[in-house]
Protein backbone atom coordinates (compact mmCIF):
# COMPACT_ATOMS: atom_id res chain seq x y z
CA UNK A 1 -68.12 -8.72 20.18
CA UNK A 2 -69.47 -5.33 19.07
CA UNK A 3 -70.59 -4.53 22.63
CA UNK A 4 -67.07 -4.72 24.08
CA UNK A 5 -65.44 -1.29 24.65
CA UNK A 6 -62.12 -2.24 23.04
CA UNK A 7 -63.87 -3.48 19.91
CA UNK A 8 -65.72 -0.17 19.65
CA UNK A 9 -62.52 1.80 20.18
CA UNK A 10 -60.85 -0.20 17.42
CA UNK A 11 -63.76 0.54 15.08
CA UNK A 12 -63.61 4.24 15.99
CA UNK A 13 -59.86 4.26 15.30
CA UNK A 14 -60.32 2.49 11.97
CA UNK A 15 -63.09 4.96 10.97
CA UNK A 16 -60.55 7.80 11.05
CA UNK A 17 -58.64 6.16 8.20
CA UNK A 18 -61.71 5.07 6.29
CA UNK A 19 -63.29 8.53 6.22
CA UNK A 20 -60.53 11.11 6.47
CA UNK A 21 -58.09 11.35 3.54
CA UNK A 22 -55.70 13.37 5.73
CA UNK A 23 -55.10 10.31 7.90
CA UNK A 24 -53.89 8.19 4.97
CA UNK A 25 -50.24 9.21 5.24
CA UNK A 26 -47.14 7.31 6.38
CA UNK A 27 -47.54 8.95 9.79
CA UNK A 28 -51.33 8.60 9.83
CA UNK A 29 -51.41 6.27 12.82
CA UNK A 30 -49.39 8.67 14.96
CA UNK A 31 -51.44 11.63 13.78
CA UNK A 32 -54.71 10.00 14.77
CA UNK A 33 -53.38 8.90 18.15
CA UNK A 34 -51.86 12.24 19.08
CA UNK A 35 -53.58 14.92 17.00
CA UNK A 36 -57.22 13.96 16.30
CA UNK A 37 -59.35 15.71 18.92
CA UNK A 38 -62.50 14.01 17.63
CA UNK A 39 -61.00 10.59 18.25
CA UNK A 40 -59.73 11.71 21.67
CA UNK A 41 -63.23 12.89 22.61
CA UNK A 42 -64.81 9.58 21.57
CA UNK A 43 -62.09 7.61 23.38
CA UNK A 44 -62.70 9.50 26.62
CA UNK A 45 -66.46 9.14 26.13
CA UNK A 46 -66.11 5.33 25.93
CA UNK A 47 -64.44 5.29 29.33
CA UNK A 48 -66.90 7.76 30.90
CA UNK A 49 -69.86 5.83 29.46
CA UNK A 50 -68.57 2.62 31.04
CA UNK A 51 -68.45 4.33 34.44
CA UNK A 52 -71.92 5.77 33.81
CA UNK A 53 -73.31 2.28 33.14
CA UNK A 54 -71.79 1.16 36.43
CA UNK A 55 -73.89 3.92 38.12
CA UNK A 56 -70.82 5.72 39.42
CA UNK A 57 -71.92 9.28 40.30
CA UNK A 58 -70.21 12.55 39.40
CA UNK A 59 -66.99 11.07 37.95
CA UNK A 60 -68.35 10.37 34.43
CA UNK A 61 -69.65 13.93 34.06
CA UNK A 62 -66.38 15.31 35.40
CA UNK A 63 -64.46 13.30 32.82
CA UNK A 64 -66.75 14.50 30.02
CA UNK A 65 -66.29 18.13 31.06
CA UNK A 66 -62.51 17.74 31.11
CA UNK A 67 -62.72 16.23 27.62
CA UNK A 68 -64.87 19.15 26.53
CA UNK A 69 -62.25 21.60 27.79
CA UNK A 70 -59.43 19.76 26.01
CA UNK A 71 -61.15 18.86 22.71
CA UNK A 72 -64.07 21.26 22.27
CA UNK A 73 -66.40 18.25 21.99
CA UNK A 74 -69.12 17.68 24.59
CA UNK A 75 -70.51 14.14 24.77
CA UNK A 76 -72.72 13.29 27.72
CA UNK A 77 -71.61 9.97 29.22
CA UNK A 78 -75.21 8.77 29.16
CA UNK A 79 -75.38 8.88 25.35
CA UNK A 80 -75.29 5.52 23.55
CA UNK A 81 -72.94 5.49 20.57
CA UNK A 82 -72.32 2.54 18.29
CA UNK A 83 -68.92 1.48 16.89
CA UNK A 84 -67.28 3.18 13.94
CA UNK A 85 -68.17 6.68 15.17
CA UNK A 86 -66.14 9.48 13.57
CA UNK A 87 -66.08 13.17 14.46
CA UNK A 88 -64.23 15.23 11.85
CA UNK A 89 -62.82 18.53 13.17
CA UNK A 90 -65.03 18.23 16.21
CA UNK A 91 -64.93 21.71 17.72
CA UNK A 92 -68.37 22.73 18.99
CA UNK A 93 -69.98 19.29 18.77
CA UNK A 94 -72.64 18.65 21.45
CA UNK A 95 -74.27 15.25 22.02
CA UNK A 96 -77.03 15.08 24.62
CA UNK A 97 -77.65 12.57 27.38
CA UNK A 98 -80.37 10.42 25.79
CA UNK A 99 -78.94 10.47 22.27
CA UNK A 100 -78.66 7.09 20.57
CA UNK A 101 -76.25 6.77 17.64
CA UNK A 102 -75.94 3.72 15.41
CA UNK A 103 -72.92 2.25 13.67
CA UNK A 104 -70.59 4.01 11.22
CA UNK A 105 -71.94 7.51 11.84
CA UNK A 106 -69.96 10.59 10.80
CA UNK A 107 -70.53 14.10 12.14
CA UNK A 108 -68.68 17.33 11.47
CA UNK A 109 -67.81 20.39 13.54
CA UNK A 110 -70.53 22.42 15.15
CA UNK A 111 -73.14 19.64 15.11
CA UNK A 112 -75.68 19.53 17.92
CA UNK A 113 -77.69 16.43 18.78
CA UNK A 114 -79.85 18.07 21.42
CA UNK A 115 -83.23 18.53 23.00
CA UNK A 116 -85.95 21.09 22.42
CA UNK A 117 -87.01 21.96 25.95
CA UNK A 118 -87.14 20.82 29.54
CA UNK A 119 -88.97 17.56 28.90
CA UNK A 120 -87.82 14.48 30.83
CA UNK A 121 -87.08 10.99 29.59
CA UNK A 122 -85.96 10.41 26.00
CA UNK A 123 -85.48 13.96 24.73
CA UNK A 124 -82.62 13.66 22.25
CA UNK A 125 -82.49 12.17 18.75
CA UNK A 126 -81.90 8.59 17.67
CA UNK A 127 -79.48 8.39 14.74
CA UNK A 128 -79.47 5.31 12.50
CA UNK A 129 -76.55 3.50 10.88
CA UNK A 130 -74.28 5.02 8.19
CA UNK A 131 -75.55 8.56 8.73
CA UNK A 132 -73.61 11.72 7.83
CA UNK A 133 -74.44 14.98 9.64
CA UNK A 134 -72.89 18.01 7.96
CA UNK A 135 -71.15 21.05 9.40
CA UNK A 136 -73.18 23.06 11.89
CA UNK A 137 -76.34 20.96 11.54
CA UNK A 138 -78.75 20.70 14.48
CA UNK A 139 -80.86 17.61 15.09
CA UNK A 140 -83.25 18.36 17.94
CA UNK A 141 -85.77 16.46 20.01
CA UNK A 142 -86.80 12.85 20.41
CA UNK A 143 -86.86 12.06 16.69
CA UNK A 144 -85.42 9.23 14.62
CA UNK A 145 -83.02 9.81 11.76
CA UNK A 146 -83.08 6.69 9.58
CA UNK A 147 -80.25 4.63 8.16
CA UNK A 148 -78.10 6.01 5.33
CA UNK A 149 -79.40 9.57 5.81
CA UNK A 150 -77.40 12.68 4.88
CA UNK A 151 -78.10 15.91 6.77
CA UNK A 152 -76.82 18.98 4.93
CA UNK A 153 -74.58 21.52 6.63
CA UNK A 154 -76.42 24.19 8.61
CA UNK A 155 -79.72 22.31 8.56
CA UNK A 156 -82.07 22.23 11.55
CA UNK A 157 -83.93 18.92 11.73
CA UNK A 158 -86.90 18.69 14.08
CA UNK A 159 -88.97 15.97 12.39
CA UNK A 160 -88.24 12.25 11.84
CA UNK A 161 -86.45 11.28 8.64
CA UNK A 162 -86.92 7.89 6.89
CA UNK A 163 -84.08 5.71 5.63
CA UNK A 164 -82.06 6.69 2.53
CA UNK A 165 -83.02 10.37 2.55
CA UNK A 166 -81.20 13.68 2.17
CA UNK A 167 -82.32 16.56 4.39
CA UNK A 168 -81.40 20.25 4.01
CA UNK A 169 -82.71 23.61 5.11
CA UNK A 170 -84.17 25.40 8.13
CA UNK A 171 -86.30 23.69 9.15
CA UNK A 172 -84.94 20.56 7.51
CA UNK A 173 -86.87 19.26 4.53
CA UNK A 174 -86.43 15.97 2.68
CA UNK A 175 -85.15 16.87 -0.78
CA UNK A 176 -84.02 13.49 -2.01
CA UNK A 177 -85.14 9.90 -1.42
CA UNK A 178 -82.97 7.12 -2.76
CA UNK A 179 -84.20 3.58 -2.32
CA UNK A 180 -80.93 2.06 -3.47
CA UNK A 181 -78.63 0.83 -0.77
CA UNK A 182 -75.22 2.48 -1.15
CA UNK A 183 -72.17 0.23 -1.36
CA UNK A 184 -70.22 2.44 1.01
CA UNK A 185 -70.69 5.48 3.21
CA UNK A 186 -71.16 8.59 1.08
CA UNK A 187 -69.39 11.48 2.78
CA UNK A 188 -70.12 14.07 0.11
CA UNK A 189 -72.35 16.42 2.11
CA UNK A 190 -71.07 19.55 0.38
CA UNK A 191 -72.98 18.98 -2.86
CA UNK A 192 -76.55 18.58 -1.69
CA UNK A 193 -79.71 20.03 -3.24
CA UNK A 194 -80.57 23.60 -2.26
CA UNK A 195 -84.37 23.91 -1.92
CA UNK A 196 -84.22 27.71 -1.60
CA UNK A 197 -82.22 28.02 -4.81
CA UNK A 198 -84.57 25.61 -6.57
CA UNK A 199 -87.57 27.64 -5.41
CA UNK A 200 -85.99 30.87 -6.66
CA UNK A 201 -85.30 29.28 -10.05
CA UNK A 202 -88.92 28.13 -10.30
CA UNK A 203 -90.18 31.59 -9.34
CA UNK A 204 -87.96 33.20 -11.98
CA UNK A 205 -89.26 30.77 -14.60
CA UNK A 206 -92.83 31.53 -13.52
CA UNK A 207 -92.17 35.29 -13.69
CA UNK A 208 -90.77 34.94 -17.20
CA UNK A 209 -93.90 33.06 -18.26
CA UNK A 210 -96.13 35.76 -16.73
CA UNK A 211 -94.11 38.48 -18.49
CA UNK A 212 -94.42 36.61 -21.80
CA UNK A 213 -98.20 36.32 -21.42
CA UNK A 214 -98.53 40.01 -20.50
CA UNK A 215 -96.43 41.01 -23.53
CA UNK A 216 -98.58 38.83 -25.77
CA UNK A 217 -101.84 40.35 -24.48
CA UNK A 218 -100.48 43.90 -24.80
CA UNK A 219 -99.47 43.26 -28.40
CA UNK A 220 -102.93 41.83 -29.13
CA UNK A 221 -104.59 44.91 -27.62
CA UNK A 222 -102.32 47.16 -29.67
CA UNK A 223 -103.23 45.28 -32.86
CA UNK A 224 -106.97 45.57 -32.06
CA UNK A 225 -106.61 49.32 -31.40
CA UNK A 226 -104.78 49.77 -34.69
CA UNK A 227 -107.43 47.83 -36.63
CA UNK A 228 -110.16 49.79 -34.97
């Protein structure tokens, strides 16, 4: 069932309500159908991908470029995207040709799932299930992002990430590993650890300790001079 296009479209449509509070209004259904550019882009991608799988030349890429012009979201028809895919405020999203995306994945505006050079074959990332990729994040190269991973906004990820991890920074570093399986998709990507801030705090603490030791030694030297 999950491999049928209409089932995937239904899951994509349902994901808008599950993950966007703005869609939970009396007119939410109409808003998603007519106003959600992310959903429009995924809907057009499903059709273009079907033509791509049928080895129809030119037309799938043409459709994807028209969708890019209309929605600001560029999804190559060769990408493989599982059901329940949600793009929130999708302007500037780019998804490369050999990208593989699992089920129930959420990405925000400005995200790039791209390559790192001119290599051939599988050159784009593989994204696991229940992944959240924050605003402006870049996931580059033929790497695997595990299940239940959160990628912080603005991060640049160029190395594989295991399941149940949180990644932030440039380049992306794993700052949290949680072995517990979440009961639902955690969309809170705005309150993630900041490794740079943590490093600064540690350096300040270290500097205070060095200053304290220097003050102590100076006072000892002063006492010795006075006794002498």
